[in-house]
mmCIF file of C-alpha atoms and ligand atoms in Angstrom:
data_model
loop_
_atom_site.group_PDB
_atom_site.id
_atom_site.type_symbol
_atom_site.label_atom_id
_atom_site.label_comp_id
_atom_site.label_asym_id
_atom_site.label_seq_id
_atom_site.Cartn_x
_atom_site.Cartn_y
_atom_site.Cartn_z
ATOM 1 C CA MET A 235 -17.265 -19.017 0.181
ATOM 2 C CA GLN A 236 -15.913 -22.561 1.110
ATOM 3 C CA ASN A 237 -13.148 -23.777 -1.655
ATOM 4 C CA CYS A 238 -12.425 -27.085 0.144
ATOM 5 C CA GLN A 239 -11.000 -30.535 -2.195
ATOM 6 C CA GLU A 240 -12.168 -33.847 -0.863
ATOM 7 C CA ILE A 241 -8.793 -35.812 -1.651
ATOM 8 C CA ALA A 242 -9.695 -39.528 -0.901
ATOM 9 C CA ALA A 243 -12.529 -40.736 0.202
ATOM 10 C CA GLY A 244 -13.701 -38.861 3.300
ATOM 11 C CA LEU A 245 -10.746 -36.795 3.671
ATOM 12 C CA PHE A 246 -11.103 -33.026 3.141
ATOM 13 C CA TYR A 247 -8.362 -30.394 2.488
ATOM 14 C CA LEU A 248 -9.490 -27.295 4.092
ATOM 15 C CA GLY A 249 -6.701 -24.678 4.385
ATOM 16 C CA GLY A 250 -6.039 -21.754 2.607
ATOM 17 C CA ASN A 251 -2.759 -19.443 0.731
ATOM 18 C CA ASP A 252 -1.969 -16.553 2.267
ATOM 19 C CA ARG A 253 -0.184 -14.596 -0.778
ATOM 20 C CA ARG A 254 0.166 -11.487 1.192
ATOM 21 C CA ILE A 255 2.776 -11.870 3.903
ATOM 22 C CA ALA A 256 6.333 -10.889 3.335
ATOM 23 C CA LEU A 257 8.079 -12.577 6.681
ATOM 24 C CA PHE A 258 7.177 -16.037 7.430
ATOM 25 C CA GLU A 259 7.692 -16.379 11.377
ATOM 26 C CA SER A 260 8.960 -12.718 10.692
ATOM 27 C CA ALA A 261 11.801 -13.677 9.830
ATOM 28 C CA TYR A 262 11.826 -15.401 6.547
ATOM 29 C CA PRO A 263 10.482 -13.585 3.139
ATOM 30 C CA VAL A 264 7.802 -16.048 1.409
ATOM 31 C CA PRO A 265 7.401 -13.330 -1.925
ATOM 32 C CA ARG A 266 5.629 -16.669 -3.147
ATOM 33 C CA GLY A 267 3.412 -17.041 -0.578
ATOM 34 C CA VAL A 268 2.546 -19.996 2.129
ATOM 35 C CA SER A 269 0.134 -22.463 2.615
ATOM 36 C CA TYR A 270 -2.080 -23.247 5.705
ATOM 37 C CA ASN A 271 -3.260 -26.791 5.894
ATOM 38 C CA SER A 272 -5.826 -28.204 8.035
ATOM 39 C CA TYR A 273 -7.774 -31.671 6.809
ATOM 40 C CA LEU A 274 -10.832 -33.389 8.182
ATOM 41 C CA LEU A 275 -11.545 -36.909 8.145
ATOM 42 C CA LYS A 276 -15.258 -38.260 7.944
ATOM 43 C CA ASP A 277 -15.752 -41.359 9.576
ATOM 44 C CA GLU A 278 -18.623 -42.475 12.650
ATOM 45 C CA LYS A 279 -16.462 -39.927 14.516
ATOM 46 C CA ASN A 280 -15.524 -36.444 12.370
ATOM 47 C CA VAL A 281 -11.764 -35.298 13.108
ATOM 48 C CA LEU A 282 -10.050 -32.029 12.109
ATOM 49 C CA PHE A 283 -6.200 -31.990 12.505
ATOM 50 C CA ASP A 284 -5.113 -28.529 13.385
ATOM 51 C CA THR A 285 -6.391 -25.010 12.713
ATOM 52 C CA VAL A 286 -4.602 -22.623 10.480
ATOM 53 C CA ASP A 287 -3.148 -19.074 10.673
ATOM 54 C CA ASN A 288 -5.551 -16.378 10.868
ATOM 55 C CA ALA A 289 -5.238 -15.243 8.051
ATOM 56 C CA VAL A 290 -7.148 -17.688 6.141
ATOM 57 C CA GLY A 291 -8.602 -18.044 8.857
ATOM 58 C CA ASP A 292 -12.663 -16.936 7.746
ATOM 59 C CA VAL A 293 -11.917 -19.450 4.272
ATOM 60 C CA PHE A 294 -11.562 -22.304 6.754
ATOM 61 C CA PHE A 295 -14.250 -21.951 8.578
ATOM 62 C CA GLU A 296 -16.530 -21.892 5.742
ATOM 63 C CA ASN A 297 -14.526 -25.376 4.097
ATOM 64 C CA LEU A 298 -14.717 -27.168 7.474
ATOM 65 C CA ALA A 299 -18.814 -26.126 7.308
ATOM 66 C CA TYR A 300 -19.185 -27.067 4.195
ATOM 67 C CA ALA A 301 -17.392 -30.428 4.458
ATOM 68 C CA LEU A 302 -18.921 -31.451 7.806
ATOM 69 C CA ASP A 303 -22.342 -31.068 5.491
ATOM 70 C CA GLY A 304 -24.003 -30.457 9.252
ATOM 71 C CA GLU A 305 -22.706 -33.381 10.975
ATOM 72 C CA GLN A 306 -20.701 -33.324 14.073
ATOM 73 C CA LEU A 307 -17.245 -32.447 14.554
ATOM 74 C CA ASP A 308 -16.234 -34.511 16.840
ATOM 75 C CA TYR A 309 -12.429 -34.648 17.220
ATOM 76 C CA VAL A 310 -9.773 -31.545 16.623
ATOM 77 C CA VAL A 311 -6.220 -33.312 16.685
ATOM 78 C CA VAL A 312 -3.646 -30.293 18.033
ATOM 79 C CA GLN A 313 -0.449 -31.841 16.381
ATOM 80 C CA HIS A 314 1.122 -28.401 16.821
ATOM 81 C CA MET A 315 0.599 -25.511 18.401
ATOM 82 C CA GLU A 316 2.864 -22.957 16.426
ATOM 83 C CA PRO A 317 0.358 -20.123 15.815
ATOM 84 C CA ASP A 318 0.771 -20.124 12.569
ATOM 85 C CA HIS A 319 -1.776 -23.735 12.900
ATOM 86 C CA SER A 320 -3.449 -23.023 15.981
ATOM 87 C CA ALA A 321 -4.347 -18.804 16.148
ATOM 88 C CA THR A 322 -7.648 -19.838 14.977
ATOM 89 C CA PHE A 323 -8.261 -22.197 18.375
ATOM 90 C CA ALA A 324 -10.364 -20.146 20.176
ATOM 91 C CA ARG A 325 -12.697 -19.799 17.501
ATOM 92 C CA LEU A 326 -13.246 -23.341 16.710
ATOM 93 C CA LEU A 327 -14.136 -24.072 20.381
ATOM 94 C CA GLU A 328 -16.673 -21.273 20.315
ATOM 95 C CA ARG A 329 -18.068 -22.423 17.013
ATOM 96 C CA TYR A 330 -17.628 -26.319 17.917
ATOM 97 C CA PRO A 331 -18.019 -26.390 21.785
ATOM 98 C CA SER A 332 -18.622 -30.121 22.200
ATOM 99 C CA VAL A 333 -15.301 -30.868 20.518
ATOM 100 C CA THR A 334 -12.741 -32.959 22.033
ATOM 101 C CA VAL A 335 -9.513 -31.840 22.073
ATOM 102 C CA VAL A 336 -6.899 -34.722 21.510
ATOM 103 C CA THR A 337 -3.262 -33.715 21.544
ATOM 104 C CA SER A 338 0.154 -34.228 23.612
ATOM 105 C CA GLN A 339 0.692 -32.984 27.430
ATOM 106 C CA LYS A 340 2.706 -30.125 26.370
ATOM 107 C CA ALA A 341 0.304 -28.954 23.946
ATOM 108 C CA ALA A 342 -2.523 -29.093 26.369
ATOM 109 C CA VAL A 343 -0.248 -27.025 28.471
ATOM 110 C CA MET A 344 0.773 -24.363 26.008
ATOM 111 C CA LEU A 345 -3.348 -24.332 25.037
ATOM 112 C CA LYS A 346 -3.724 -22.457 28.167
ATOM 113 C CA ASN A 347 -0.964 -20.936 28.172
ATOM 114 C CA TYR A 348 -1.937 -19.013 24.663
ATOM 115 C CA PHE A 349 -5.561 -19.031 24.938
ATOM 116 C CA GLY A 350 -6.736 -19.963 28.954
ATOM 117 C CA PHE A 351 -8.034 -23.449 27.199
ATOM 118 C CA ALA A 352 -9.317 -24.789 30.883
ATOM 119 C CA GLY A 353 -11.042 -27.684 29.291
ATOM 120 C CA LYS A 354 -10.745 -31.442 29.487
ATOM 121 C CA ALA A 355 -8.207 -32.343 26.637
ATOM 122 C CA TYR A 356 -7.946 -36.404 25.990
ATOM 123 C CA LEU A 357 -4.114 -36.358 26.299
ATOM 124 C CA VAL A 358 -2.238 -38.910 24.210
ATOM 125 C CA LYS A 359 1.366 -39.904 23.703
ATOM 126 C CA GLU A 360 3.184 -41.995 21.099
ATOM 127 C CA GLY A 361 1.761 -45.218 20.428
ATOM 128 C CA ASP A 362 -1.501 -44.539 22.090
ATOM 129 C CA THR A 363 -4.927 -45.593 19.248
ATOM 130 C CA LEU A 364 -8.109 -43.630 18.645
ATOM 131 C CA SER A 365 -10.777 -45.588 16.675
ATOM 132 C CA ILE A 366 -13.062 -43.120 15.047
ATOM 133 C CA GLY A 367 -15.103 -46.251 13.191
ATOM 134 C CA LYS A 368 -13.884 -47.484 10.286
ATOM 135 C CA ARG A 369 -10.033 -46.315 10.778
ATOM 136 C CA THR A 370 -8.186 -45.768 13.418
ATOM 137 C CA LEU A 371 -5.819 -43.266 14.746
ATOM 138 C CA THR A 372 -2.134 -43.923 15.830
ATOM 139 C CA PHE A 373 -0.404 -40.995 17.421
ATOM 140 C CA VAL A 374 3.509 -40.841 16.493
ATOM 141 C CA ALA A 375 5.694 -38.330 18.937
ATOM 142 C CA ALA A 376 7.642 -36.042 16.983
ATOM 143 C CA PRO A 377 9.168 -34.120 19.540
ATOM 144 C CA MET A 378 11.329 -31.009 18.161
ATOM 145 C CA VAL A 379 9.933 -31.774 14.684
ATOM 146 C CA HIS A 380 10.224 -28.534 15.502
ATOM 147 C CA TRP A 381 8.694 -27.825 18.555
ATOM 148 C CA PRO A 382 8.794 -30.134 21.725
ATOM 149 C CA GLU A 383 4.826 -30.874 22.260
ATOM 150 C CA VAL A 384 4.217 -32.320 17.966
ATOM 151 C CA LEU A 385 2.070 -34.966 16.816
ATOM 152 C CA PHE A 386 1.936 -37.299 13.725
ATOM 153 C CA THR A 387 -1.299 -39.027 12.916
ATOM 154 C CA TYR A 388 -0.889 -41.820 11.268
ATOM 155 C CA VAL A 389 -3.744 -44.014 9.626
ATOM 156 C CA PRO A 390 -2.782 -47.238 9.117
ATOM 157 C CA GLU A 391 -6.208 -48.812 7.428
ATOM 158 C CA GLU A 392 -5.765 -46.181 4.483
ATOM 159 C CA GLY A 393 -1.667 -45.188 4.684
ATOM 160 C CA PHE A 394 -2.449 -41.535 5.820
ATOM 161 C CA LEU A 395 0.253 -39.643 8.011
ATOM 162 C CA PHE A 396 -0.192 -36.481 9.325
ATOM 163 C CA SER A 397 3.025 -35.156 9.558
ATOM 164 C CA ALA A 398 2.574 -31.474 11.184
ATOM 165 C CA ASP A 399 5.337 -29.229 10.009
ATOM 166 C CA ALA A 400 7.487 -32.166 8.576
ATOM 167 C CA PHE A 401 7.501 -32.108 4.318
ATOM 168 C CA GLY A 402 5.809 -28.773 4.279
ATOM 169 C CA THR A 403 7.180 -25.980 2.031
ATOM 170 C CA PHE A 404 6.832 -22.407 1.840
ATOM 171 C CA GLY A 405 4.727 -21.475 -1.534
ATOM 172 C CA ALA A 406 1.746 -21.148 -1.979
ATOM 173 C CA LEU A 407 -0.458 -23.854 -3.585
ATOM 174 C CA ALA A 408 -1.890 -22.954 -6.850
ATOM 175 C CA GLY A 409 -5.641 -25.324 -7.307
ATOM 176 C CA ASN A 410 -3.928 -28.256 -7.024
ATOM 177 C CA VAL A 411 -3.150 -29.383 -3.771
ATOM 178 C CA ILE A 412 -1.118 -32.702 -4.657
ATOM 179 C CA ALA A 413 2.046 -32.994 -5.115
ATOM 180 C CA GLU A 414 4.026 -33.512 -8.715
ATOM 181 C CA LYS A 415 7.300 -34.130 -8.542
ATOM 182 C CA ASP A 416 8.565 -32.146 -11.960
ATOM 183 C CA VAL A 417 6.415 -29.717 -10.711
ATOM 184 C CA PHE A 418 7.458 -29.083 -7.333
ATOM 185 C CA ALA A 419 11.451 -29.724 -8.439
ATOM 186 C CA ALA A 420 11.317 -26.961 -10.649
ATOM 187 C CA GLU A 421 9.124 -24.701 -8.244
ATOM 188 C CA TYR A 422 9.069 -25.545 -4.649
ATOM 189 C CA LEU A 423 12.263 -27.647 -3.979
ATOM 190 C CA ASP A 424 14.198 -24.738 -3.680
ATOM 191 C CA ASP A 425 11.851 -22.795 -1.373
ATOM 192 C CA ALA A 426 11.209 -26.258 0.566
ATOM 193 C CA ARG A 427 14.882 -26.573 0.925
ATOM 194 C CA ARG A 428 15.127 -23.004 2.751
ATOM 195 C CA TYR A 429 12.205 -23.866 4.975
ATOM 196 C CA TYR A 430 13.127 -26.986 6.161
ATOM 197 C CA PHE A 431 16.730 -25.596 6.955
ATOM 198 C CA ASN A 432 16.144 -22.504 8.501
ATOM 199 C CA ILE A 433 12.570 -23.923 10.533
ATOM 200 C CA VAL A 434 13.397 -27.300 11.443
ATOM 201 C CA GLY A 435 17.729 -28.088 10.414
ATOM 202 C CA LYS A 436 18.829 -27.592 13.868
ATOM 203 C CA TYR A 437 16.905 -30.675 15.052
ATOM 204 C CA GLY A 438 18.674 -33.373 12.516
ATOM 205 C CA VAL A 439 18.626 -35.648 15.123
ATOM 206 C CA GLN A 440 15.195 -35.600 16.339
ATOM 207 C CA VAL A 441 13.998 -36.044 12.316
ATOM 208 C CA GLN A 442 16.146 -38.717 11.520
ATOM 209 C CA SER A 443 14.658 -40.379 14.760
ATOM 210 C CA VAL A 444 11.220 -39.612 13.196
ATOM 211 C CA LEU A 445 11.805 -40.355 9.576
ATOM 212 C CA LYS A 446 12.949 -44.122 11.616
ATOM 213 C CA LYS A 447 9.694 -44.291 12.694
ATOM 214 C CA ALA A 448 7.584 -43.358 9.870
ATOM 215 C CA ALA A 449 10.131 -46.053 7.897
ATOM 216 C CA GLY A 450 8.193 -48.886 9.199
ATOM 217 C CA LEU A 451 4.779 -47.449 8.191
ATOM 218 C CA LYS A 452 2.883 -48.190 4.986
ATOM 219 C CA ILE A 453 2.432 -44.660 3.853
ATOM 220 C CA SER A 454 -0.137 -43.947 1.087
ATOM 221 C CA MET A 455 -0.392 -40.422 1.644
ATOM 222 C CA VAL A 456 1.463 -37.556 3.633
ATOM 223 C CA CYS A 457 -0.471 -34.585 4.703
ATOM 224 C CA PRO A 458 1.677 -31.999 5.854
ATOM 225 C CA LEU A 459 0.700 -28.394 7.118
ATOM 226 C CA HIS A 460 2.003 -26.638 4.594
ATOM 227 C CA GLY A 461 2.917 -26.769 0.876
ATOM 228 C CA PRO A 462 1.553 -29.967 -0.940
ATOM 229 C CA ILE A 463 0.177 -33.197 -0.383
ATOM 230 C CA TRP A 464 2.338 -36.174 -1.028
ATOM 231 C CA LYS A 465 1.024 -39.310 -2.897
ATOM 232 C CA ASP A 466 2.947 -41.551 -5.170
ATOM 233 C CA ASP A 467 6.380 -39.420 -5.335
ATOM 234 C CA PHE A 468 6.370 -39.304 -1.761
ATOM 235 C CA ALA A 469 9.889 -41.415 -2.335
ATOM 236 C CA TRP A 470 11.687 -39.189 -3.842
ATOM 237 C CA TYR A 471 11.250 -36.395 -1.178
ATOM 238 C CA LEU A 472 11.904 -38.592 1.601
ATOM 239 C CA GLU A 473 15.400 -39.162 0.149
ATOM 240 C CA LYS A 474 16.027 -35.466 0.175
ATOM 241 C CA TYR A 475 14.609 -35.297 4.352
ATOM 242 C CA LEU A 476 16.911 -38.123 4.705
ATOM 243 C CA ALA A 477 19.889 -36.563 3.138
ATOM 244 C CA TRP A 478 18.910 -33.534 4.678
ATOM 245 C CA SER A 479 18.106 -34.069 8.027
ATOM 246 C CA ALA A 480 21.801 -36.178 8.176
ATOM 247 C CA TYR A 481 22.986 -33.207 7.275
ATOM 248 C CA ARG A 482 24.548 -34.874 4.222
ATOM 249 C CA PRO A 483 25.389 -32.466 1.379
ATOM 250 C CA GLU A 484 22.441 -33.029 -1.324
ATOM 251 C CA GLU A 485 24.688 -31.917 -3.993
ATOM 252 C CA LYS A 486 28.291 -31.824 -4.928
ATOM 253 C CA CYS A 487 29.386 -28.365 -5.600
ATOM 254 C CA VAL A 488 30.712 -25.345 -4.248
ATOM 255 C CA ALA A 489 29.300 -22.239 -2.922
ATOM 256 C CA VAL A 490 30.955 -19.615 -2.336
ATOM 257 C CA PHE A 491 30.122 -16.471 -0.271
ATOM 258 C CA TYR A 492 31.525 -13.285 -0.222
ATOM 259 C CA ALA A 493 31.050 -10.092 1.755
ATOM 260 C CA SER A 494 32.828 -7.152 -0.111
ATOM 261 C CA VAL A 495 33.052 -3.453 0.185
ATOM 262 C CA TYR A 496 34.878 -1.857 -2.300
ATOM 263 C CA GLY A 497 34.882 -4.862 -4.802
ATOM 264 C CA HIS A 498 37.998 -6.045 -3.984
ATOM 265 C CA THR A 499 37.303 -9.831 -1.838
ATOM 266 C CA GLN A 500 33.884 -9.519 -4.753
ATOM 267 C CA ASN A 501 37.030 -10.171 -7.412
ATOM 268 C CA ALA A 502 39.217 -12.797 -5.351
ATOM 269 C CA ALA A 503 36.333 -14.595 -4.672
ATOM 270 C CA GLU A 504 35.019 -14.747 -8.272
ATOM 271 C CA ILE A 505 38.682 -15.613 -9.390
ATOM 272 C CA VAL A 506 38.065 -19.078 -6.980
ATOM 273 C CA ALA A 507 35.063 -19.417 -8.593
ATOM 274 C CA SER A 508 36.419 -19.214 -12.252
ATOM 275 C CA ALA A 509 39.097 -21.508 -11.429
ATOM 276 C CA ALA A 510 36.828 -24.674 -9.632
ATOM 277 C CA ALA A 511 34.777 -23.869 -12.515
ATOM 278 C CA ALA A 512 37.224 -24.244 -15.073
ATOM 279 C CA LYS A 513 38.062 -27.663 -13.487
ATOM 280 C CA GLY A 514 34.504 -28.553 -13.981
ATOM 281 C CA ALA A 515 32.797 -27.985 -10.718
ATOM 282 C CA ARG A 516 29.142 -26.910 -10.527
ATOM 283 C CA VAL A 517 29.495 -23.061 -8.306
ATOM 284 C CA ARG A 518 27.189 -20.889 -7.373
ATOM 285 C CA VAL A 519 28.241 -17.285 -6.271
ATOM 286 C CA PHE A 520 26.603 -15.169 -3.294
ATOM 287 C CA ASP A 521 26.955 -11.830 -1.607
ATOM 288 C CA VAL A 522 25.996 -12.005 1.566
ATOM 289 C CA SER A 523 25.409 -8.460 1.949
ATOM 290 C CA VAL A 524 22.664 -8.899 -0.125
ATOM 291 C CA THR A 525 20.917 -12.315 -0.553
ATOM 292 C CA ASP A 526 18.630 -13.023 2.431
ATOM 293 C CA LYS A 527 20.440 -15.246 4.832
ATOM 294 C CA SER A 528 17.653 -17.596 4.868
ATOM 295 C CA GLU A 529 18.443 -18.848 1.177
ATOM 296 C CA LEU A 530 22.215 -18.326 2.155
ATOM 297 C CA VAL A 531 21.699 -20.654 4.780
ATOM 298 C CA ALA A 532 19.534 -23.111 2.448
ATOM 299 C CA GLU A 533 22.506 -23.244 -0.346
ATOM 300 C CA ALA A 534 25.397 -24.210 2.348
ATOM 301 C CA PHE A 535 23.434 -26.563 3.458
ATOM 302 C CA ARG A 536 23.051 -27.440 0.047
ATOM 303 C CA SER A 537 26.560 -27.837 -1.130
ATOM 304 C CA SER A 538 29.239 -30.074 -0.155
ATOM 305 C CA HIS A 539 31.888 -27.393 -0.825
ATOM 306 C CA LEU A 540 31.818 -23.724 0.718
ATOM 307 C CA VAL A 541 34.148 -20.742 0.120
ATOM 308 C CA PHE A 542 33.932 -18.122 2.748
ATOM 309 C CA ALA A 543 35.671 -14.393 1.378
ATOM 310 C CA SER A 544 35.588 -11.066 4.003
ATOM 311 C CA THR A 545 36.934 -8.215 4.243
ATOM 312 C CA THR A 546 38.138 -7.518 7.622
ATOM 313 C CA TYR A 547 35.967 -4.512 9.339
ATOM 314 C CA ASN A 548 36.577 -3.079 12.605
ATOM 315 C CA ASN A 549 39.182 -5.653 13.212
ATOM 316 C CA GLY A 550 36.698 -8.489 12.794
ATOM 317 C CA ILE A 551 34.908 -10.198 9.980
ATOM 318 C CA PHE A 552 32.009 -7.942 7.829
ATOM 319 C CA VAL A 553 29.096 -7.819 9.484
ATOM 320 C CA SER A 554 27.040 -9.455 7.162
ATOM 321 C CA MET A 555 29.719 -12.303 6.664
ATOM 322 C CA GLU A 556 29.630 -12.742 10.353
ATOM 323 C CA GLU A 557 26.018 -12.701 10.647
ATOM 324 C CA PHE A 558 25.944 -15.153 8.323
ATOM 325 C CA LEU A 559 28.616 -17.659 10.088
ATOM 326 C CA ASN A 560 26.245 -16.972 13.017
ATOM 327 C CA ASP A 561 22.982 -18.213 11.308
ATOM 328 C CA LEU A 562 25.013 -20.967 10.839
ATOM 329 C CA LYS A 563 25.796 -22.027 13.745
ATOM 330 C CA ALA A 564 21.950 -21.851 15.511
ATOM 331 C CA HIS A 565 20.941 -23.670 12.632
ATOM 332 C CA ASN A 566 23.630 -26.736 13.522
ATOM 333 C CA PHE A 567 25.620 -26.926 10.317
ATOM 334 C CA GLN A 568 28.404 -29.128 9.691
ATOM 335 C CA ASN A 569 30.196 -32.023 7.933
ATOM 336 C CA ARG A 570 31.021 -29.534 5.022
ATOM 337 C CA ALA A 571 34.494 -28.657 3.073
ATOM 338 C CA TYR A 572 35.720 -24.992 3.108
ATOM 339 C CA ALA A 573 38.282 -22.579 2.213
ATOM 340 C CA VAL A 574 38.219 -19.362 3.828
ATOM 341 C CA VAL A 575 39.881 -16.227 1.941
ATOM 342 C CA GLU A 576 40.536 -12.732 3.657
ATOM 343 C CA ASN A 577 41.021 -9.220 2.636
ATOM 344 C CA GLY A 578 42.903 -6.409 4.776
ATOM 345 C CA SER A 579 44.106 -2.811 4.215
ATOM 346 C CA TRP A 580 46.459 -3.062 6.891
ATOM 347 C CA ALA A 581 45.506 -6.232 9.676
ATOM 348 C CA PRO A 582 44.120 -8.589 7.815
ATOM 349 C CA GLN A 583 41.971 -10.603 10.712
ATOM 350 C CA ALA A 584 38.814 -11.904 9.410
ATOM 351 C CA GLY A 585 40.248 -14.854 7.994
ATOM 352 C CA ALA A 586 41.734 -16.352 11.285
ATOM 353 C CA LEU A 587 38.265 -15.694 12.362
ATOM 354 C CA THR A 588 36.352 -16.957 10.064
ATOM 355 C CA ASP A 589 38.375 -20.450 10.315
ATOM 356 C CA GLY A 590 37.929 -19.734 14.230
ATOM 357 C CA VAL A 591 33.906 -20.426 13.890
ATOM 358 C CA LEU A 592 33.529 -22.851 10.839
ATOM 359 C CA SER A 593 36.599 -25.095 12.776
ATOM 360 C CA SER A 594 34.410 -25.466 15.941
ATOM 361 C CA PHE A 595 31.509 -26.884 13.805
ATOM 362 C CA LYS A 596 31.449 -31.103 13.866
ATOM 363 C CA ASN A 597 32.929 -32.644 11.241
ATOM 364 C CA MET A 598 34.226 -29.557 8.996
ATOM 365 C CA ARG A 599 37.578 -30.214 7.015
ATOM 366 C CA ARG A 600 39.665 -26.808 5.585
ATOM 367 C CA ILE A 601 40.769 -27.291 2.425
ATOM 368 C CA GLY A 602 44.508 -25.468 2.000
ATOM 369 C CA GLU A 603 45.101 -22.190 4.054
ATOM 370 C CA LYS A 604 43.344 -19.800 4.871
ATOM 371 C CA THR A 605 44.279 -17.117 1.532
ATOM 372 C CA THR A 606 45.101 -13.409 1.809
ATOM 373 C CA VAL A 607 44.530 -10.690 -0.378
ATOM 374 C CA LEU A 608 45.803 -6.876 0.740
ATOM 375 C CA SER A 609 43.830 -4.404 -0.209
ATOM 376 C CA ALA A 610 43.254 -5.599 -4.121
ATOM 377 C CA VAL A 611 43.967 -8.613 -6.153
ATOM 378 C CA ASN A 612 47.791 -8.669 -7.341
ATOM 379 C CA GLU A 613 49.502 -11.400 -9.498
ATOM 380 C CA GLU A 614 50.456 -13.033 -7.079
ATOM 381 C CA SER A 615 47.235 -13.142 -4.490
ATOM 382 C CA ARG A 616 45.187 -14.308 -7.902
ATOM 383 C CA ALA A 617 47.404 -16.914 -8.317
ATOM 384 C CA ALA A 618 47.150 -18.132 -4.475
ATOM 385 C CA LEU A 619 43.459 -17.278 -5.358
ATOM 386 C CA VAL A 620 43.002 -19.864 -8.361
ATOM 387 C CA ALA A 621 45.150 -22.604 -6.941
ATOM 388 C CA LEU A 622 42.609 -22.681 -4.374
ATOM 389 C CA GLY A 623 39.727 -22.741 -6.634
ATOM 390 C CA GLU A 624 41.177 -25.996 -8.578
ATOM 391 C CA ALA A 625 41.866 -27.503 -5.088
ATOM 392 C CA ILE A 626 38.399 -27.391 -4.418
ATOM 393 C CA ALA A 627 37.590 -28.361 -7.732
ATOM 394 C CA GLU A 628 40.126 -31.265 -7.061
ATOM 395 C CA ASP A 629 38.861 -32.432 -3.611
ATOM 396 C CA LEU A 630 34.698 -32.178 -5.322
ATOM 397 C CA ARG A 631 35.909 -34.657 -7.738
HETATM 398 FE FE1 FEO B 280 4.190 -23.870 10.763
HETATM 399 FE FE2 FEO B 280 5.902 -24.764 13.176
HETATM 400 O O1 FEO B 280 4.629 -24.172 12.134
#
């Protein structure tokens, strides 16, 4: 049965929630589920903005039929081709064979490659407009946010911005599809940060470029393809995006990441954490062998100061820390202060190797020299770890 909502006069939310999915994109745990959003804008011409994942296809088609209320579907704007949005495109064409597909040149190629779509698409590019009656669709190119074909659509008469994946988040919706800042900050922000940095984070330059275009628009409502719709509190969320996409730390705080086999490297990491906290720093500590990589990536981007502590393993960095560092590199991590701690029982190597990786990123600044523990922390290495924690707290101030 349909469960759509009219979120503004003539604008309907048609999406649905998947709370059974374990891994989004087969990579990211989503214990709070995810929503797949789609919108219908009714005017002299009726326009659908994107379809949905197969997981919510049935309720989406019921919502669409209900919202159309017997009227024709004139256009479907395909803003993003990733299958969590386009998977039901072929079913849409079967049900609405006369619909005109409006999309970018790059997406048209993908429609052919994914679905064998051989119809004639109405191709649009940056700045093109399409009148649908009282309203106009204005298309904004958003390449690599986070695929190359992505379009945003702006409706100037109403100030609606359909923003594809941008401003989305993990986390299913709970009845209210409109974002409330305080609820979002408490219940969604960690997931939104994790979503941004793991899905889009590599493309900060491209996000900045599209945010500059959006800055010139009068926006009343932002309609993303995941998560809640933004109205009054959008400026607050936009500030997060401005910081995130510029690779600016969101918080002046310390994230301590450690990889420990028998607990001695953990002990070293926690001594650094305690010393920094004793000097007033806000500190979070993560065992990289336990915490999911997507959360580690998000916490690294969130924090201004980072500590990486790894035992030496097979003459290298411990495997879970090495995977984490590779993940940071893949996401274009940069612009942070960091410190390195290593452990090794006969030939410590992890510190130099970790430093080599981190110093290859842009705008990285090391605090102190690498601190070495030989097997277990002793009085001498403890003093060095305390000094390191205090130096980090001092630098943070
Ligand atoms: Fe939500 Fe890039 O797909």
